[in-house]
mmCIF file of C-alpha atoms in Angstrom:
data_model
loop_
_atom_site.group_PDB
_atom_site.id
_atom_site.type_symbol
_atom_site.label_atom_id
_atom_site.label_comp_id
_atom_site.label_asym_id
_atom_site.label_seq_id
_atom_site.Cartn_x
_atom_site.Cartn_y
_atom_site.Cartn_z
ATOM 1 C CA MET A 870 84.560 67.673 132.225
ATOM 2 C CA GLY A 871 86.730 66.322 129.487
ATOM 3 C CA GLY A 872 84.214 63.724 128.398
ATOM 4 C CA LEU A 873 83.242 62.570 124.946
ATOM 5 C CA GLY A 874 82.563 65.507 122.603
ATOM 6 C CA SER A 875 84.055 68.152 124.856
ATOM 7 C CA GLY A 876 86.718 70.565 123.722
ATOM 8 C CA ARG A 877 87.198 72.258 120.396
ATOM 9 C CA SER A 878 85.678 70.733 117.314
ATOM 10 C CA GLY A 879 88.563 71.846 115.086
ATOM 11 C CA TRP A 880 86.502 73.355 112.286
ATOM 12 C CA LEU A 881 87.108 77.031 113.156
ATOM 13 C CA PRO A 882 90.522 78.723 113.156
ATOM 14 C CA VAL A 883 91.929 79.596 116.563
ATOM 15 C CA ILE A 884 93.322 83.087 117.092
ATOM 16 C CA GLU A 885 96.360 81.701 118.926
ATOM 17 C CA ASP A 886 97.458 79.823 115.768
ATOM 18 C CA GLY A 887 98.143 83.131 114.006
ATOM 19 C CA LEU A 888 100.529 86.020 114.590
ATOM 20 C CA LYS A 889 100.406 88.253 117.651
ATOM 21 C CA LEU A 890 101.736 91.819 117.864
ATOM 22 C CA ASP A 891 101.947 92.816 121.544
ATOM 23 C CA LEU A 892 103.010 96.369 122.469
ATOM 24 C CA ARG A 893 104.093 95.244 125.946
ATOM 25 C CA HIS A 894 106.368 92.550 124.503
ATOM 26 C CA LEU A 895 107.796 94.955 121.909
ATOM 27 C CA ARG A 896 108.503 97.488 124.647
ATOM 28 C CA ARG A 897 110.332 94.912 126.793
ATOM 29 C CA LYS A 898 112.450 93.929 123.772
ATOM 30 C CA LYS A 899 113.203 97.643 123.084
ATOM 31 C CA LEU A 900 111.549 97.389 119.646
ATOM 32 C CA PHE A 901 108.877 99.927 120.633
ATOM 33 C CA ASP A 902 110.580 102.783 122.426
ATOM 34 C CA PRO A 903 108.315 105.858 122.734
ATOM 35 C CA SER A 904 111.302 108.108 123.493
ATOM 36 C CA HIS A 905 112.134 107.835 119.776
ATOM 37 C CA MET A 906 109.780 110.156 117.960
ATOM 38 C CA TYR A 907 110.001 108.147 114.732
ATOM 39 C CA ARG A 908 111.448 104.690 114.204
ATOM 40 C CA GLN A 909 111.335 101.769 111.793
ATOM 41 C CA VAL A 910 112.111 98.179 112.846
ATOM 42 C CA SER A 911 111.897 94.730 111.288
ATOM 43 C CA LEU A 912 109.960 92.010 113.084
ATOM 44 C CA GLN A 913 110.115 88.239 112.608
ATOM 45 C CA TRP A 914 108.114 85.317 113.930
ATOM 46 C CA THR A 915 109.815 81.908 113.999
ATOM 47 C CA PHE A 916 108.683 78.350 114.602
ATOM 48 C CA ALA A 917 109.724 77.322 118.108
ATOM 49 C CA GLU A 918 110.661 73.763 117.105
ATOM 50 C CA THR A 919 112.849 74.505 114.072
ATOM 51 C CA GLY A 920 113.725 78.209 114.353
ATOM 52 C CA GLU A 921 112.543 78.641 110.748
ATOM 53 C CA ILE A 922 111.124 82.075 109.910
ATOM 54 C CA ARG A 923 107.329 81.948 109.919
ATOM 55 C CA ALA A 924 106.583 85.586 109.013
ATOM 56 C CA SER A 925 108.284 88.952 108.822
ATOM 57 C CA MET A 926 107.177 92.563 108.535
ATOM 58 C CA THR A 927 108.328 96.146 108.825
ATOM 59 C CA MET A 928 106.894 98.218 111.672
ATOM 60 C CA THR A 929 107.121 102.014 111.648
ATOM 61 C CA TYR A 930 105.844 104.230 114.424
ATOM 62 C CA CYS A 931 105.644 107.873 115.382
ATOM 63 C CA THR A 932 105.017 109.011 118.976
ATOM 64 C CA THR A 933 104.829 112.768 118.590
ATOM 65 C CA PRO A 934 102.088 114.408 120.695
ATOM 66 C CA GLY A 935 98.894 114.829 118.713
ATOM 67 C CA ASP A 936 99.972 112.593 115.814
ATOM 68 C CA SER A 937 100.897 109.150 117.108
ATOM 69 C CA TRP A 938 100.554 106.140 114.820
ATOM 70 C CA LEU A 939 101.941 102.678 114.129
ATOM 71 C CA GLY A 940 102.264 101.353 110.592
ATOM 72 C CA LEU A 941 102.754 97.767 109.412
ATOM 73 C CA GLU A 942 103.957 96.540 106.023
ATOM 74 C CA TYR A 943 103.836 92.829 105.213
ATOM 75 C CA GLN A 944 102.798 90.353 102.545
ATOM 76 C CA ILE A 945 100.242 87.591 102.705
ATOM 77 C CA THR A 946 99.928 84.647 100.346
ATOM 78 C CA ARG A 947 96.475 83.942 99.010
ATOM 79 C CA ASP A 948 95.978 81.223 96.358
ATOM 80 C CA GLY A 949 99.712 81.214 95.656
ATOM 81 C CA GLU A 950 99.796 84.961 94.995
ATOM 82 C CA ARG A 951 101.705 87.352 97.265
ATOM 83 C CA ILE A 952 99.633 90.391 98.233
ATOM 84 C CA PRO A 953 101.333 93.436 99.851
ATOM 85 C CA VAL A 954 99.439 94.900 102.827
ATOM 86 C CA LYS A 955 99.955 98.298 104.476
ATOM 87 C CA GLU A 956 98.072 99.164 107.641
ATOM 88 C CA THR A 957 98.147 102.132 110.004
ATOM 89 C CA PHE A 958 96.835 102.130 113.563
ATOM 90 C CA ARG A 959 96.307 105.079 115.868
ATOM 91 C CA LEU A 960 98.543 105.088 118.977
ATOM 92 C CA GLU A 961 97.251 106.659 122.182
ATOM 93 C CA ARG A 962 99.143 107.465 125.357
ATOM 94 C CA PHE A 963 97.271 107.217 128.659
ATOM 95 C CA ASP A 964 98.712 108.609 131.882
ATOM 96 C CA GLN A 965 98.548 106.290 134.865
ATOM 97 C CA PRO A 966 97.181 107.374 138.277
ATOM 98 C CA PHE A 967 100.485 107.029 140.146
ATOM 99 C CA GLY A 968 102.801 108.277 137.420
ATOM 100 C CA GLY A 969 104.039 106.893 134.144
ATOM 101 C CA TYR A 970 101.960 106.111 131.120
ATOM 102 C CA ARG A 971 100.810 103.281 128.883
ATOM 103 C CA TRP A 972 100.488 103.109 125.120
ATOM 104 C CA TYR A 973 97.460 101.618 123.382
ATOM 105 C CA LEU A 974 96.415 100.936 119.797
ATOM 106 C CA ARG A 975 92.925 101.611 118.428
ATOM 107 C CA CYS A 976 91.418 98.586 116.684
ATOM 108 C CA PRO A 977 89.922 99.730 113.362
ATOM 109 C CA GLN A 978 87.242 97.024 113.572
ATOM 110 C CA THR A 979 85.853 97.817 117.040
ATOM 111 C CA GLY A 980 87.245 101.295 117.782
ATOM 112 C CA ARG A 981 88.348 100.016 121.198
ATOM 113 C CA ARG A 982 91.816 100.438 122.595
ATOM 114 C CA CYS A 983 94.030 97.368 122.922
ATOM 115 C CA GLN A 984 97.658 96.397 123.460
ATOM 116 C CA CYS A 985 97.661 93.276 121.274
ATOM 117 C CA LEU A 986 96.806 92.812 117.619
ATOM 118 C CA TYR A 987 96.254 89.422 115.991
ATOM 119 C CA LEU A 988 96.441 87.995 112.476
ATOM 120 C CA PRO A 989 94.755 84.569 112.607
ATOM 121 C CA PRO A 990 95.106 81.994 109.812
ATOM 122 C CA GLY A 991 93.160 83.062 106.743
ATOM 123 C CA ALA A 992 92.890 86.732 107.766
ATOM 124 C CA THR A 993 94.494 89.533 105.776
ATOM 125 C CA ARG A 994 94.538 92.331 108.381
ATOM 126 C CA PHE A 995 95.606 92.670 112.011
ATOM 127 C CA ARG A 996 92.799 93.368 114.466
ATOM 128 C CA SER A 997 92.175 93.112 118.204
ATOM 129 C CA ARG A 998 90.835 89.894 119.707
ATOM 130 C CA ALA A 999 87.368 91.440 119.928
ATOM 131 C CA GLY A 1000 87.617 92.451 116.257
ATOM 132 C CA PHE A 1001 87.734 88.763 115.270
ATOM 133 C CA ARG A 1002 85.167 87.566 117.827
ATOM 134 C CA ALA A 1003 82.402 86.998 115.281
ATOM 135 C CA ARG A 1004 84.524 84.842 112.952
ATOM 136 C CA LEU A 1005 86.618 82.723 115.331
#
């Protein structure tokens, strides 16, 4: 363990180096509050060392029964050109066995439910971890 040649080779991007959108974290910070039927919030990611803004986006969500969704609007820079991106994800509410409920997103790549979406370096769209499995 830990010998010569072990560890990551460094030639593939790592999903943890990108942006992470976690419904559980957003709920704790009161940025995702399902009691609001419709809401729009601004999100920012900062560098821990400097506090400089790394990325920002607008998140809009609707939690009405039968039509629940989460929308993201952001820009990516590719070859020096800023490209606007709009994405919409389906939100699903699942009741828990002993009361309460949990919210999940549907990954458009895999169709599976998840609570975290990722945007790794070089990617243009948010997907679940499993949605990037083949490329990372």
